[in-house]
Amino acid sequence: IAYKQQVEALIDGGVDLLLVETIFDTLNAKAALFAIEEVKEERNIDIPIMVSGTITDASGRTLSGQTVEAFWNSLRHARPITFGLNCALGATLMKPYIVELSKICDTAISCYPNAGLPNPMSDTGFDETPEITSRLLEEFSREGIVNLVGGCCGTTPEHIAAIVQAVAKYPPRAIDSRWKAYRQASHD
């Protein structure tokens, strides 16, 4: 009920899309996605969905123990316009999991890492400067493994400005044309 109320309020407020993010438990994500689908059907609307999970450590698993591949396969039925990772890790530690998603996902890949790992002694609570984070995300863009990038914990407006400047010269990751046709057919 709570997810449905949140979805209704967001739609009533005029949002352009819905983002289910910082997912560490797929069952909760499925509940949120179910609520979204329920509201979409009741209101006869189609609103884009984005999904972003959280890998909690170097094991490459969500807090509830799913691998990145299992996470994708558990939620792909929602046909999100983006699927990716955010929070918990900085870009360096997140990269192997973004690479894995870029190989298996047939939709756009999002990546918005923390500004490194938490450090309570740092002014922002994180060590990475805008230059470091933007350089790392530029590498992701240059390698063609992402479509949407940004920042999560510890990133500042300066981080985001540096990221924009660093990635602007690269095209987004190519998305399989079969997926585009499937998405189009499912909305006709």
mmCIF file of C-alpha atoms in Angstrom:
data_model
loop_
_atom_site.group_PDB
_atom_site.id
_atom_site.type_symbol
_atom_site.label_atom_id
_atom_site.label_comp_id
_atom_site.label_asym_id
_atom_site.label_seq_id
_atom_site.Cartn_x
_atom_site.Cartn_y
_atom_site.Cartn_z
ATOM 1 C CA ILE A 1 0.000 0.000 0.000
ATOM 2 C CA ALA A 2 2.803 2.418 0.877
ATOM 3 C CA TYR A 3 4.521 2.016 -2.501
ATOM 4 C CA LYS A 4 1.207 2.531 -4.294
ATOM 5 C CA GLN A 5 0.509 5.702 -2.310
ATOM 6 C CA GLN A 6 3.975 7.006 -3.134
ATOM 7 C CA VAL A 7 3.565 6.263 -6.840
ATOM 8 C CA GLU A 8 0.172 7.975 -6.916
ATOM 9 C CA ALA A 9 1.531 11.043 -5.130
ATOM 10 C CA LEU A 10 4.510 11.306 -7.453
ATOM 11 C CA ILE A 11 2.332 11.001 -10.544
ATOM 12 C CA ASP A 12 -0.178 13.497 -9.131
ATOM 13 C CA GLY A 13 2.773 15.816 -8.523
ATOM 14 C CA GLY A 14 3.675 15.677 -12.208
ATOM 15 C CA VAL A 15 6.801 13.512 -12.405
ATOM 16 C CA ASP A 16 8.066 12.519 -15.838
ATOM 17 C CA LEU A 17 9.377 9.116 -14.777
ATOM 18 C CA LEU A 18 9.698 6.860 -11.750
ATOM 19 C CA LEU A 19 13.032 5.739 -10.324
ATOM 20 C CA VAL A 20 13.275 2.713 -8.061
ATOM 21 C CA GLU A 21 16.783 3.111 -6.692
ATOM 22 C CA THR A 22 19.388 2.088 -4.152
ATOM 23 C CA ILE A 23 17.908 -1.386 -4.279
ATOM 24 C CA PHE A 24 19.609 -3.867 -2.013
ATOM 25 C CA ASP A 25 16.642 -6.220 -1.700
ATOM 26 C CA THR A 26 14.937 -7.415 -4.846
ATOM 27 C CA LEU A 27 11.704 -8.368 -3.105
ATOM 28 C CA ASN A 28 11.187 -4.755 -2.038
ATOM 29 C CA ALA A 29 11.992 -3.637 -5.571
ATOM 30 C CA LYS A 30 9.447 -6.086 -6.959
ATOM 31 C CA ALA A 31 6.850 -4.676 -4.565
ATOM 32 C CA ALA A 32 7.607 -1.141 -5.777
ATOM 33 C CA LEU A 33 7.465 -2.219 -9.421
ATOM 34 C CA PHE A 34 4.181 -4.058 -8.806
ATOM 35 C CA ALA A 35 2.712 -0.893 -7.293
ATOM 36 C CA ILE A 36 3.884 1.128 -10.291
ATOM 37 C CA GLU A 37 2.279 -1.321 -12.719
ATOM 38 C CA GLU A 38 -0.936 -1.353 -10.698
ATOM 39 C CA VAL A 39 -1.215 2.446 -10.786
ATOM 40 C CA LYS A 40 -0.330 2.556 -14.488
ATOM 41 C CA GLU A 41 -3.133 0.087 -15.250
ATOM 42 C CA GLU A 42 -5.673 1.850 -13.025
ATOM 43 C CA ARG A 43 -4.926 5.225 -14.588
ATOM 44 C CA ASN A 44 -4.350 3.896 -18.102
ATOM 45 C CA ILE A 45 -1.004 5.680 -18.350
ATOM 46 C CA ASP A 46 2.477 4.743 -19.409
ATOM 47 C CA ILE A 47 5.258 6.337 -17.413
ATOM 48 C CA PRO A 48 8.903 5.344 -17.872
ATOM 49 C CA ILE A 49 10.652 3.434 -15.093
ATOM 50 C CA MET A 50 14.316 3.489 -14.136
ATOM 51 C CA VAL A 51 15.872 0.863 -11.835
ATOM 52 C CA SER A 52 19.142 1.211 -9.929
ATOM 53 C CA GLY A 53 20.603 -1.247 -7.458
ATOM 54 C CA THR A 54 23.339 -1.174 -4.887
ATOM 55 C CA ILE A 55 26.248 -3.566 -4.719
ATOM 56 C CA THR A 56 27.361 -3.392 -1.126
ATOM 57 C CA ASP A 57 30.953 -4.655 -1.284
ATOM 58 C CA ALA A 58 33.619 -6.358 -3.380
ATOM 59 C CA SER A 59 31.619 -9.599 -3.378
ATOM 60 C CA GLY A 60 29.583 -8.114 -6.224
ATOM 61 C CA ARG A 61 26.296 -8.835 -4.505
ATOM 62 C CA THR A 62 23.387 -6.870 -3.197
ATOM 63 C CA LEU A 63 22.887 -6.859 0.565
ATOM 64 C CA SER A 64 20.364 -9.664 0.168
ATOM 65 C CA GLY A 65 22.969 -11.730 -1.711
ATOM 66 C CA GLN A 66 22.051 -11.417 -5.389
ATOM 67 C CA THR A 67 24.708 -11.157 -8.069
ATOM 68 C CA VAL A 68 24.402 -8.402 -10.663
ATOM 69 C CA GLU A 69 23.166 -10.883 -13.257
ATOM 70 C CA ALA A 70 20.525 -12.282 -10.890
ATOM 71 C CA PHE A 71 19.473 -8.739 -9.986
ATOM 72 C CA TRP A 72 18.945 -7.904 -13.667
ATOM 73 C CA ASN A 73 17.096 -11.137 -14.402
ATOM 74 C CA SER A 74 14.825 -10.632 -11.383
ATOM 75 C CA LEU A 75 13.707 -7.168 -12.501
ATOM 76 C CA ARG A 76 14.026 -7.019 -16.282
ATOM 77 C CA HIS A 77 10.322 -7.848 -16.689
ATOM 78 C CA ALA A 78 9.580 -4.234 -15.685
ATOM 79 C CA ARG A 79 11.159 -3.087 -18.978
ATOM 80 C CA PRO A 80 12.983 -0.135 -17.406
ATOM 81 C CA ILE A 81 14.358 2.566 -19.672
ATOM 82 C CA THR A 82 17.571 2.409 -17.628
ATOM 83 C CA PHE A 83 19.004 -0.258 -15.376
ATOM 84 C CA GLY A 84 22.127 0.297 -13.342
ATOM 85 C CA LEU A 85 23.925 0.820 -10.100
ATOM 86 C CA ASN A 86 24.291 3.609 -7.582
ATOM 87 C CA CYS A 87 25.579 4.232 -4.072
ATOM 88 C CA ALA A 88 27.718 2.135 -1.658
ATOM 89 C CA LEU A 89 30.788 2.086 -3.913
ATOM 90 C CA GLY A 90 32.907 4.558 -5.789
ATOM 91 C CA ALA A 91 33.346 4.232 -9.555
ATOM 92 C CA THR A 92 36.560 2.202 -9.301
ATOM 93 C CA LEU A 93 34.940 -0.570 -7.285
ATOM 94 C CA MET A 94 31.683 -0.329 -9.239
ATOM 95 C CA LYS A 95 33.249 -0.724 -12.669
ATOM 96 C CA PRO A 96 33.368 -4.547 -12.926
ATOM 97 C CA TYR A 97 29.654 -4.709 -12.180
ATOM 98 C CA ILE A 98 28.811 -1.988 -14.703
ATOM 99 C CA VAL A 99 30.866 -3.887 -17.291
ATOM 100 C CA GLU A 100 28.886 -7.030 -16.477
ATOM 101 C CA LEU A 101 25.564 -5.204 -16.790
ATOM 102 C CA SER A 102 26.637 -3.656 -20.090
ATOM 103 C CA LYS A 103 27.133 -7.166 -21.460
ATOM 104 C CA ILE A 104 23.797 -8.619 -20.327
ATOM 105 C CA CYS A 105 21.310 -5.731 -20.225
ATOM 106 C CA ASP A 106 19.253 -4.946 -23.266
ATOM 107 C CA THR A 107 18.363 -1.478 -22.063
ATOM 108 C CA ALA A 108 20.282 1.687 -21.175
ATOM 109 C CA ILE A 109 22.822 1.412 -18.334
ATOM 110 C CA SER A 110 22.931 3.980 -15.535
ATOM 111 C CA CYS A 111 25.813 4.522 -13.146
ATOM 112 C CA TYR A 112 25.957 7.088 -10.398
ATOM 113 C CA PRO A 113 28.597 6.138 -7.866
ATOM 114 C CA ASN A 114 29.595 7.689 -4.601
ATOM 115 C CA ALA A 115 32.621 9.978 -4.570
ATOM 116 C CA GLY A 116 34.726 7.007 -3.469
ATOM 117 C CA LEU A 117 34.333 5.141 -0.212
ATOM 118 C CA PRO A 118 33.126 6.904 2.930
ATOM 119 C CA ASN A 119 35.748 8.765 4.948
ATOM 120 C CA PRO A 120 34.479 10.613 8.025
ATOM 121 C CA MET A 121 37.676 12.686 8.076
ATOM 122 C CA SER A 122 36.938 14.223 4.662
ATOM 123 C CA ASP A 123 35.025 17.506 4.322
ATOM 124 C CA THR A 124 32.310 15.826 2.238
ATOM 125 C CA GLY A 125 32.592 12.443 3.976
ATOM 126 C CA PHE A 126 34.175 11.005 0.812
ATOM 127 C CA ASP A 127 37.678 11.272 -0.652
ATOM 128 C CA GLU A 128 37.169 11.684 -4.390
ATOM 129 C CA THR A 129 37.447 15.160 -5.811
ATOM 130 C CA PRO A 130 35.341 16.211 -8.818
ATOM 131 C CA GLU A 131 38.403 15.601 -11.005
ATOM 132 C CA ILE A 132 38.800 12.010 -9.830
ATOM 133 C CA THR A 133 35.147 11.020 -10.114
ATOM 134 C CA SER A 134 34.734 12.680 -13.514
ATOM 135 C CA ARG A 135 37.908 11.026 -14.844
ATOM 136 C CA LEU A 136 36.610 7.618 -13.788
ATOM 137 C CA LEU A 137 33.192 8.142 -15.350
ATOM 138 C CA GLU A 138 34.843 9.499 -18.480
ATOM 139 C CA GLU A 139 36.602 6.131 -18.753
ATOM 140 C CA PHE A 140 33.227 4.349 -18.531
ATOM 141 C CA SER A 141 31.865 6.599 -21.289
ATOM 142 C CA ARG A 142 34.919 6.205 -23.493
ATOM 143 C CA GLU A 143 34.588 2.413 -23.189
ATOM 144 C CA GLY A 144 30.909 2.604 -24.174
ATOM 145 C CA ILE A 145 29.537 0.808 -21.112
ATOM 146 C CA VAL A 146 27.093 3.477 -19.856
ATOM 147 C CA ASN A 147 24.213 5.600 -21.076
ATOM 148 C CA LEU A 148 23.517 7.768 -18.046
ATOM 149 C CA VAL A 149 26.009 8.867 -15.397
ATOM 150 C CA GLY A 150 25.879 11.041 -12.321
ATOM 151 C CA GLY A 151 26.791 11.081 -8.668
ATOM 152 C CA CYS A 152 25.452 9.730 -5.424
ATOM 153 C CA CYS A 153 26.749 10.152 -1.859
ATOM 154 C CA GLY A 154 29.570 12.632 -1.447
ATOM 155 C CA THR A 155 29.188 14.188 -4.872
ATOM 156 C CA THR A 156 28.675 17.916 -5.038
ATOM 157 C CA PRO A 157 27.480 20.297 -7.761
ATOM 158 C CA GLU A 158 31.153 20.610 -8.693
ATOM 159 C CA HIS A 159 31.353 16.834 -9.177
ATOM 160 C CA ILE A 160 28.305 16.861 -11.453
ATOM 161 C CA ALA A 161 29.641 19.770 -13.510
ATOM 162 C CA ALA A 162 32.979 17.978 -13.947
ATOM 163 C CA ILE A 163 31.216 14.735 -14.914
ATOM 164 C CA VAL A 164 29.105 16.528 -17.529
ATOM 165 C CA GLN A 165 32.174 18.112 -19.056
ATOM 166 C CA ALA A 166 34.148 14.861 -19.040
ATOM 167 C CA VAL A 167 31.527 12.613 -20.659
ATOM 168 C CA ALA A 168 29.929 15.041 -23.126
ATOM 169 C CA LYS A 169 32.341 14.132 -25.924
ATOM 170 C CA TYR A 170 31.375 10.431 -25.973
ATOM 171 C CA PRO A 171 28.305 8.759 -27.443
ATOM 172 C CA PRO A 172 26.151 6.703 -25.078
ATOM 173 C CA ARG A 173 26.413 2.918 -25.029
ATOM 174 C CA ALA A 174 24.722 1.320 -28.036
ATOM 175 C CA ILE A 175 21.495 -0.481 -27.180
ATOM 176 C CA ASP A 176 20.531 -3.667 -28.978
ATOM 177 C CA SER A 177 18.016 -2.868 -31.726
ATOM 178 C CA ARG A 178 15.976 -5.986 -30.854
ATOM 179 C CA TRP A 179 15.271 -4.467 -27.416
ATOM 180 C CA LYS A 180 14.180 -1.197 -28.972
ATOM 181 C CA ALA A 181 11.745 -3.086 -31.217
ATOM 182 C CA TYR A 182 10.430 -5.096 -28.247
ATOM 183 C CA ARG A 183 9.865 -1.968 -26.156
ATOM 184 C CA GLN A 184 8.093 -0.277 -29.051
ATOM 185 C CA ALA A 185 5.880 -3.316 -29.726
ATOM 186 C CA SER A 186 4.959 -3.577 -26.041
ATOM 187 C CA HIS A 187 3.677 0.010 -26.077
ATOM 188 C CA ASP A 188 1.669 -0.193 -29.317
#
